[in-house]
C-alpha positions as a Python dict, from the first residue, in 0.01 Angstrom:
ca = {
    (1, 'X'): (0, 0, 0),
    (2, 'X'): (123, 350, -82),
    (3, 'X'): (171, 558, 232),
    (4, 'X'): (-56, 864, 206),
    (5, 'X'): (103, 1209, 218),
    (6, 'X'): (62, 1363, 563),
    (7, 'X'): (217, 1684, 431),
    (8, 'X'): (-62, 1733, 179),
    (9, 'X'): (-327, 1636, 434),
    (10, 'X'): (-199, 1894, 682),
    (11, 'X'): (-167, 2171, 421),
    (12, 'X'): (-512, 2111, 275),
    (13, 'X'): (-668, 2064, 618),
    (14, 'X'): (-526, 2391, 748),
    (15, 'X'): (-626, 2580, 432),
    (16, 'X'): (-978, 2438, 463),
    (17, 'X'): (-1000, 2615, 799),
    (18, 'X'): (-872, 2945, 659),
    (19, 'X'): (-647, 3085, 385),
    (20, 'X'): (-286, 3127, 498),
    (21, 'X'): (66, 3219, 395),
    (22, 'X'): (338, 2954, 394),
    (23, 'X'): (494, 3094, 710),
    (24, 'X'): (157, 3080, 890),
    (25, 'X'): (121, 2714, 792),
    (26, 'X'): (467, 2632, 933),
    (27, 'X'): (390, 2822, 1254),
    (28, 'X'): (59, 2637, 1298),
    (29, 'X'): (234, 2301, 1252),
    (30, 'X'): (479, 2397, 1527),
    (31, 'X'): (229, 2557, 1768),
    (32, 'X'): (-22, 2271, 1738),
    (33, 'X'): (246, 2002, 1790),
    (34, 'X'): (189, 1853, 1446),
    (35, 'X'): (560, 1775, 1433),
    (36, 'X'): (472, 1445, 1601),
    (37, 'X'): (338, 1309, 1275),
    (38, 'X'): (477, 1535, 1006),
    (39, 'X'): (833, 1643, 932),
    (40, 'X'): (797, 1969, 747),
    (41, 'X'): (1093, 2187, 659),
    (42, 'X'): (1023, 2519, 489),
    (43, 'X'): (1161, 2390, 157),
    (44, 'X'): (934, 2084, 175),
    (45, 'X'): (632, 2300, 252),
    (46, 'X'): (689, 2531, -43),
    (47, 'X'): (749, 2237, -280),
    (48, 'X'): (422, 2079, -163),
    (49, 'X'): (239, 2412, -203),
    (50, 'X'): (373, 2448, -559),
    (51, 'X'): (272, 2089, -640),
    (52, 'X'): (-79, 2137, -498),
    (53, 'X'): (-115, 2462, -690),
    (54, 'X'): (-2, 2292, -1015),
    (55, 'X'): (-264, 2020, -951),
    (56, 'X'): (-536, 2281, -902),
    (57, 'X'): (-592, 2187, -536),
    (58, 'X'): (-503, 2533, -406),
    (59, 'X'): (-476, 2884, -545),
    (60, 'X'): (-218, 3148, -459),
    (61, 'X'): (-283, 3520, -445),
    (62, 'X'): (0, 3773, -411),
    (63, 'X'): (-36, 4012, -117),
    (64, 'X'): (173, 4304, 1),
    (65, 'X'): (150, 4455, 348),
    (66, 'X'): (312, 4798, 368),
    (67, 'X'): (682, 4784, 290),
    (68, 'X'): (703, 4410, 350),
    (69, 'X'): (796, 4188, 53),
    (70, 'X'): (515, 4041, -152),
    (71, 'X'): (399, 3700, -29),
    (72, 'X'): (151, 3438, -140),
    (73, 'X'): (-177, 3373, 40),
    (74, 'X'): (-303, 3021, -31),
    (75, 'X'): (-666, 2902, -43),
    (76, 'X'): (-815, 2559, -101),
    (77, 'X'): (-1019, 2493, -418),
    (78, 'X'): (-1310, 2250, -471),
    (79, 'X'): (-1056, 2009, -625),
    (80, 'X'): (-845, 2051, -311),
    (81, 'X'): (-1150, 1978, -93),
    (82, 'X'): (-1200, 1651, -285),
    (83, 'X'): (-828, 1567, -249),
    (84, 'X'): (-850, 1640, 125),
    (85, 'X'): (-1144, 1400, 163),
    (86, 'X'): (-949, 1126, -21),
    (87, 'X'): (-636, 1184, 188),
    (88, 'X'): (-841, 1181, 507),
    (89, 'X'): (-991, 842, 416),
    (90, 'X'): (-649, 709, 309),
    (91, 'X'): (-506, 808, 648),
    (92, 'X'): (-797, 662, 843),
    (93, 'X'): (-766, 333, 652),
    (94, 'X'): (-384, 310, 649),
    (95, 'X'): (-232, 22, 840),
    (96, 'X'): (-5, 116, 1127),
    (97, 'X'): (356, 174, 1032),
    (98, 'X'): (581, 16, 1293),
    (99, 'X'): (903, 113, 1122),
    (100, 'X'): (1104, 357, 1326),
    (101, 'X'): (1458, 429, 1432),
    (102, 'X'): (1427, 248, 1764),
    (103, 'X'): (1316, -78, 1602),
    (104, 'X'): (1610, -55, 1362),
    (105, 'X'): (1851, 3, 1654),
    (106, 'X'): (1701, -282, 1861),
    (107, 'X'): (1765, -522, 1575),
    (108, 'X'): (2139, -465, 1620),
    (109, 'X'): (2144, -367, 1989),
    (110, 'X'): (2399, -638, 2065),
    (111, 'X'): (2658, -433, 1873),
    (112, 'X'): (2644, -155, 2135),
    (113, 'X'): (2834, -181, 2465),
    (114, 'X'): (2580, -261, 2741),
    (115, 'X'): (2654, 63, 2929),
    (116, 'X'): (2592, 271, 2616),
    (117, 'X'): (2272, 79, 2538),
    (118, 'X'): (2141, 133, 2894),
    (119, 'X'): (2235, 501, 2886),
    (120, 'X'): (2045, 551, 2560),
    (121, 'X'): (1736, 375, 2697),
    (122, 'X'): (1743, 611, 2997),
    (123, 'X'): (1794, 912, 2767),
    (124, 'X'): (1501, 802, 2552),
    (125, 'X'): (1283, 759, 2862),
    (126, 'X'): (1358, 1117, 2970),
    (127, 'X'): (1275, 1242, 2620),
    (128, 'X'): (944, 1051, 2612),
    (129, 'X'): (861, 1169, 2964),
    (130, 'X'): (915, 1530, 2851),
    (131, 'X'): (676, 1475, 2561),
    (132, 'X'): (420, 1323, 2800),
    (133, 'X'): (445, 1632, 3024),
    (134, 'X'): (381, 1847, 2714),
    (135, 'X'): (80, 1633, 2617),
    (136, 'X'): (-59, 1672, 2969),
    (137, 'X'): (-7, 2050, 2949),
    (138, 'X'): (-198, 2061, 2620),
    (139, 'X'): (-484, 1854, 2764),
    (140, 'X'): (-517, 2048, 3089),
    (141, 'X'): (-421, 2406, 3002),
    (142, 'X'): (-428, 2472, 2627),
    (143, 'X'): (-718, 2274, 2483),
    (144, 'X'): (-977, 2383, 2743),
    (145, 'X'): (-927, 2743, 2623),
    (146, 'X'): (-977, 2661, 2253),
    (147, 'X'): (-1313, 2629, 2081),
    (148, 'X'): (-1403, 2312, 1890),
    (149, 'X'): (-1143, 2084, 2048),
    (150, 'X'): (-1306, 1745, 1987),
    (151, 'X'): (-1059, 1619, 1724),
    (152, 'X'): (-762, 1801, 1874),
    (153, 'X'): (-837, 1636, 2209),
    (154, 'X'): (-866, 1294, 2044),
    (155, 'X'): (-526, 1345, 1879),
    (156, 'X'): (-351, 1460, 2196),
    (157, 'X'): (-513, 1186, 2407),
    (158, 'X'): (-392, 925, 2157),
    (159, 'X'): (-43, 1078, 2163),
    (160, 'X'): (-40, 1078, 2546),
    (161, 'X'): (-151, 715, 2565),
    (162, 'X'): (119, 610, 2316),
    (163, 'X'): (379, 797, 2522),
    (164, 'X'): (258, 634, 2845),
    (165, 'X'): (282, 291, 2681),
    (166, 'X'): (632, 376, 2554),
    (167, 'X'): (744, 470, 2907),
    (168, 'X'): (601, 144, 3042),
    (169, 'X'): (789, -52, 2775),
    (170, 'X'): (1110, 147, 2837),
    (171, 'X'): (1092, 70, 3211),
    (172, 'X'): (1073, -302, 3132),
    (173, 'X'): (1349, -274, 2871),
    (174, 'X'): (1577, -89, 3116),
    (175, 'X'): (1518, -355, 3385),
    (176, 'X'): (1584, -636, 3137),
    (177, 'X'): (1896, -461, 3006),
    (178, 'X'): (2027, -414, 3361),
    (179, 'X'): (1965, -785, 3434),
    (180, 'X'): (2143, -877, 3112),
    (181, 'X'): (2443, -660, 3206),
    (182, 'X'): (2466, -818, 3553),
    (183, 'X'): (2443, -1168, 3404),
    (184, 'X'): (2718, -1084, 3154),
    (185, 'X'): (2942, -949, 3433),
    (186, 'X'): (2894, -1263, 3644),
    (187, 'X'): (2966, -1487, 3344),
    (188, 'X'): (3286, -1290, 3274),
    (189, 'X'): (3409, -1311, 3638),
    (190, 'X'): (3553, -1601, 3838),
    (191, 'X'): (3262, -1598, 4084),
    (192, 'X'): (3444, -1373, 4333),
    (193, 'X'): (3396, -1051, 4141),
    (194, 'X'): (3734, -1081, 3964),
    (195, 'X'): (3745, -1091, 3586),
    (196, 'X'): (3865, -1416, 3439),
    (197, 'X'): (4196, -1393, 3255),
    (198, 'X'): (4171, -1429, 2880),
}
């Protein structure tokens, strides 16, 4: 199955809510924590905007504000609305993608020194915990102040539950890795805490 384009979905979805400049789209992606499911550099955004405009899914209108340089304001077209509906269904129907950097690293985890592996698991746990704190902040402080939060709340709740599950798994992985390190140290010693000569 072809993986649907999250970049196009986000652009069309945001433009459906209101016309915007490229910079405004990037800012919205950042402010609304969309970086969790879309990697969008400015160059990628503008390439996608040009492609969607070429396909007739959006229109661009030049605007000038005072002495500022001219910039493009983008709006969705009826063809873009239809494309958005298709992308939305494609995303809802897509099978989960379990490929990620951690799975790739775990495949060859035995190549890392145990201390380094353990340290990275702890580092990852701190990173995930920080994201969980941010998700909780969004749920308790930000979303209650925003109108029409039903789908935003669903997204953040899903994110928070995934993060909580990741922390639970990391705790087990850290314990197992510590046990593995202790077992390796005992196997390498003479039983009295001294390393066996090679």
